[in-house]
């Protein structure tokens, strides 16, 4: 397994299966990975990323297929996965996501858009004052698009990385797109998470028995990406719970290095102390971290 720690060429596209293309995000530009799925008469784009990615993606997609992008799916509400929504609706696409994505945008926007605008020229250059919410919000836990021989399932397994996490499952080819519910590398933040429930959502994803996993960040892999992310989450949660049970304060837990099993190393961030503080607050409150007052940092 290889984590995505360096910039990836914005011209890189990989064919995962006939009509399924993986467009690696440039980590130095803050982009998420994007995936395109070809139907008989149209295309589906998973995760449009930031506004600066729109023209680049449009050119790359056109080099693979002349079909129009009819649907754009936000796996979750975070900026690097959804802030290009308006660029694609102007091109005629319908943006969509699970209902929890709309809920989080109501909770956290336009503040997060404005914060991003202070750092990112591509956000400022849009002239917009907030992210454009998905035009179609999916209710329940499953939505299906079928055309010809291809079926694409949009699945919600519960509150994990965010309350609106959506997976995209292509059953015939056994390809699963995970957004940031599972990443391949030290790329996840926990501010909006339900950390206790998160690995359970990955257990549900594993029941699909995917052959290929396309994460929101990092290299494609197999089911080991899901298993590794879930194990890391459980190990980290248990470690912080032990610290709290021993009488440590939140500040002490944040300052104390946590030693995790070697097979968790792929997911360990440099700012693990910040993550420990988020988990400590979730454990103390008995509620999802993302339901507690917080500011994205």
XYZ file of C-alpha atoms in Angstrom:
297
model
C 0.000 0.000 0.000
C 1.305 3.443 -0.868
C 0.179 6.715 0.652
C -0.133 9.861 -1.421
C 2.389 12.202 0.140
C 3.696 14.026 -2.925
C 2.047 15.907 -5.733
C 0.624 13.731 -8.467
C 0.588 14.934 -12.052
C -2.701 16.617 -12.843
C -2.537 14.872 -16.206
C -2.565 11.423 -14.666
C -5.623 9.263 -15.296
C -5.860 5.546 -14.759
C -8.328 3.107 -16.266
C -9.566 0.982 -13.373
C -11.963 -1.041 -15.534
C -13.586 -0.329 -18.901
C -15.412 2.985 -18.507
C -14.120 3.672 -14.970
C -11.322 6.239 -14.662
C -9.369 7.379 -11.610
C -8.024 10.946 -11.666
C -5.453 11.367 -8.907
C -5.637 14.623 -6.962
C -2.582 16.835 -6.664
C -1.896 16.862 -2.923
C 0.128 20.090 -3.155
C -2.944 21.852 -4.547
C -5.208 20.319 -1.909
C -7.228 18.370 -4.479
C -9.077 15.164 -3.708
C -9.074 12.235 -6.065
C -11.892 12.189 -8.605
C -13.483 9.215 -10.346
C -15.497 9.128 -13.578
C -17.954 6.352 -14.413
C -19.210 5.921 -17.964
C -22.829 4.995 -18.638
C -24.320 4.355 -22.083
C -25.134 7.995 -22.817
C -23.586 10.040 -20.013
C -20.890 10.207 -17.323
C -20.929 10.374 -13.524
C -18.205 12.370 -11.748
C -17.429 11.444 -8.142
C -15.911 14.318 -6.110
C -15.361 17.486 -8.177
C -12.827 18.892 -5.663
C -11.904 22.617 -5.594
C -12.869 25.169 -8.277
C -9.305 25.193 -9.613
C -9.726 21.559 -10.627
C -12.795 22.094 -12.843
C -11.259 23.068 -16.190
C -8.434 20.602 -15.726
C -10.850 17.757 -14.997
C -13.116 18.735 -17.870
C -10.194 18.448 -20.307
C -9.047 15.140 -18.870
C -12.554 13.704 -18.976
C -13.057 14.857 -22.572
C -9.857 13.048 -23.533
C -11.470 9.814 -22.336
C -15.076 10.242 -23.453
C -17.157 12.699 -25.455
C -20.252 11.947 -23.353
C -21.606 14.698 -21.096
C -21.182 14.692 -17.324
C -24.799 14.424 -16.218
C -24.261 13.765 -12.519
C -21.669 14.980 -10.017
C -21.653 13.248 -6.634
C -20.174 14.811 -3.482
C -19.034 12.017 -1.172
C -19.171 14.542 1.670
C -19.343 18.266 2.385
C -15.666 19.109 2.811
C -14.194 21.820 0.636
C -11.754 19.660 -1.294
C -14.610 17.419 -2.431
C -17.511 19.795 -3.069
C -16.416 23.379 -3.683
C -16.435 22.974 -7.473
C -20.168 22.157 -7.497
C -21.213 25.400 -9.171
C -18.688 24.945 -11.962
C -20.338 21.674 -12.926
C -23.948 22.808 -12.650
C -23.053 25.610 -15.061
C -21.939 22.861 -17.430
C -25.356 21.235 -17.156
C -24.684 18.558 -14.540
C -26.912 17.719 -11.595
C -24.946 17.718 -8.347
C -26.101 15.276 -5.705
C -25.190 13.898 -2.284
C -26.772 12.271 0.714
C -28.933 14.440 2.958
C -26.244 14.732 5.633
C -24.078 16.692 3.202
C -26.791 19.324 2.941
C -27.112 19.384 6.728
C -23.386 20.016 7.183
C -23.347 22.772 4.583
C -26.157 24.508 6.485
C -24.201 24.131 9.726
C -20.779 25.245 8.522
C -21.210 27.437 5.473
C -20.548 30.115 4.409
C -17.933 30.410 7.194
C -15.734 27.631 5.821
C -16.000 28.998 2.286
C -14.860 32.391 3.516
C -11.977 30.842 5.467
C -10.888 28.937 2.365
C -11.198 32.111 0.332
C -8.568 33.766 2.518
C -6.114 31.015 1.568
C -7.132 29.907 -1.924
C -7.160 32.012 -5.075
C -9.388 29.517 -6.910
C -12.126 29.984 -4.290
C -11.827 33.788 -4.395
C -11.808 33.808 -8.194
C -15.297 32.294 -8.374
C -16.799 35.539 -7.062
C -19.220 33.380 -5.076
C -19.989 33.853 -1.399
C -20.560 30.219 -0.439
C -20.493 26.681 -1.724
C -23.394 25.691 -3.959
C -25.278 22.883 -2.172
C -26.040 19.735 -4.145
C -29.130 20.181 -6.307
C -30.373 16.682 -5.477
C -30.216 15.438 -1.882
C -30.573 11.674 -1.532
C -32.798 10.411 1.263
C -32.359 7.046 2.933
C -29.257 4.935 2.464
C -29.328 3.827 -1.189
C -29.861 5.401 -4.594
C -29.313 3.563 -7.871
C -28.587 4.705 -11.403
C -28.870 2.123 -14.184
C -28.338 2.453 -17.898
C -27.621 -0.362 -20.297
C -25.483 -2.985 -18.588
C -24.098 -0.663 -15.903
C -25.490 -0.175 -12.419
C -24.086 2.392 -9.988
C -25.180 2.298 -6.340
C -24.833 5.316 -4.044
C -24.704 4.060 -0.455
C -24.780 5.636 2.997
C -23.599 3.432 5.867
C -23.943 5.973 8.674
C -22.011 8.800 10.271
C -18.297 8.194 9.934
C -15.818 10.807 8.667
C -18.867 13.105 8.317
C -22.573 12.657 8.874
C -23.223 12.585 5.126
C -20.579 10.084 3.968
C -21.492 8.532 0.624
C -19.908 5.528 -1.054
C -20.206 4.730 -4.748
C -20.381 1.032 -5.596
C -20.136 -0.399 -9.103
C -21.196 -3.995 -8.478
C -20.377 -5.652 -11.793
C -16.735 -4.520 -11.638
C -16.648 -4.652 -7.807
C -15.217 -1.129 -7.594
C -15.889 1.006 -4.489
C -15.312 4.776 -4.238
C -15.000 5.789 -0.585
C -14.422 9.537 -0.436
C -12.648 10.245 2.854
C -14.464 7.518 4.768
C -11.344 5.541 3.809
C -8.128 7.144 2.607
C -4.778 5.584 1.786
C -2.335 7.614 3.838
C -2.235 10.130 6.722
C -4.842 12.398 5.175
C -7.895 12.421 7.449
C -9.104 15.039 9.899
C -11.625 14.216 12.596
C -13.447 17.457 13.428
C -16.777 16.417 11.844
C -16.588 12.700 12.647
C -18.399 10.155 14.739
C -15.188 8.323 15.548
C -16.828 5.517 17.524
C -19.193 4.705 14.640
C -16.774 5.359 11.784
C -15.118 1.908 11.688
C -18.573 0.303 11.781
C -19.424 2.050 8.515
C -16.267 0.557 7.000
C -17.284 -2.891 8.250
C -20.522 -2.467 6.298
C -18.585 -1.421 3.220
C -16.421 -4.529 3.548
C -19.505 -6.749 3.266
C -19.652 -5.692 -0.394
C -16.352 -7.546 -0.878
C -14.827 -4.893 -3.152
C -12.032 -5.876 -5.491
C -10.814 -2.308 -5.989
C -11.066 0.563 -3.497
C -10.681 4.113 -4.812
C -10.026 6.367 -1.787
C -10.622 10.096 -1.512
C -6.875 10.633 -1.106
C -3.959 8.365 -1.829
C -3.380 5.432 -4.112
C -6.058 2.940 -5.164
C -5.916 -0.384 -3.404
C -8.084 -3.272 -2.354
C -10.153 -4.144 0.693
C -7.028 -3.687 2.834
C -7.592 0.085 2.591
C -10.939 -0.317 4.365
C -9.618 -2.811 6.902
C -6.533 -0.725 7.640
C -8.474 2.510 8.090
C -10.976 0.783 10.388
C -8.255 -0.856 12.506
C -6.372 2.424 12.866
C -9.539 4.188 14.021
C -10.306 1.503 16.588
C -6.727 1.385 17.872
C -6.488 5.163 18.199
C -9.891 5.420 19.901
C -8.940 2.697 22.395
C -5.606 4.383 23.149
C -7.241 7.732 23.936
C -9.950 6.017 25.986
C -7.212 4.369 28.089
C -5.523 7.722 28.614
C -8.768 9.285 29.767
C -9.539 6.341 32.048
C -6.083 6.699 33.617
C -7.000 10.222 34.735
C -5.280 12.256 32.021
C -6.777 15.611 31.131
C -7.503 16.499 27.511
C -4.360 18.634 27.386
C -2.254 15.798 28.773
C -3.707 13.367 26.234
C -2.898 15.775 23.429
C 0.684 16.151 24.641
C 1.354 12.448 25.194
C 2.706 10.545 22.172
C 0.569 7.532 21.291
C 2.282 4.359 20.166
C 0.094 2.351 17.816
C 0.726 -1.040 16.193
C 3.094 -0.932 13.226
C 0.338 -1.775 10.744
C -1.440 1.505 11.627
C 1.511 3.610 10.472
C 0.060 4.362 7.024
C -2.722 6.467 8.556
C -0.863 8.262 11.393
C -0.730 12.043 10.953
C 1.971 14.381 12.213
C -0.672 16.252 14.233
C -1.867 13.158 16.092
C -2.086 15.200 19.284
C -4.854 17.331 17.771
C -6.699 14.164 16.782
C -6.293 12.792 20.308
C -7.952 15.928 21.659
C -10.922 15.485 19.335
C -11.332 11.854 20.393
C -10.994 12.789 24.065
C -13.867 15.269 23.743
C -16.033 12.708 21.951
C -15.409 10.113 24.647
C -16.026 12.611 27.459
C -19.289 13.832 25.928
C -20.570 10.437 24.822
C -21.551 12.091 21.539
C -20.023 12.275 18.050
C -17.154 14.752 17.888
C -18.866 16.375 14.922
C -21.971 17.126 17.011
C -19.939 19.135 19.539
C -19.162 22.843 18.996
C -15.980 23.072 16.968
C -14.107 25.140 14.418
C -12.390 23.558 11.438
C -8.623 24.013 11.660
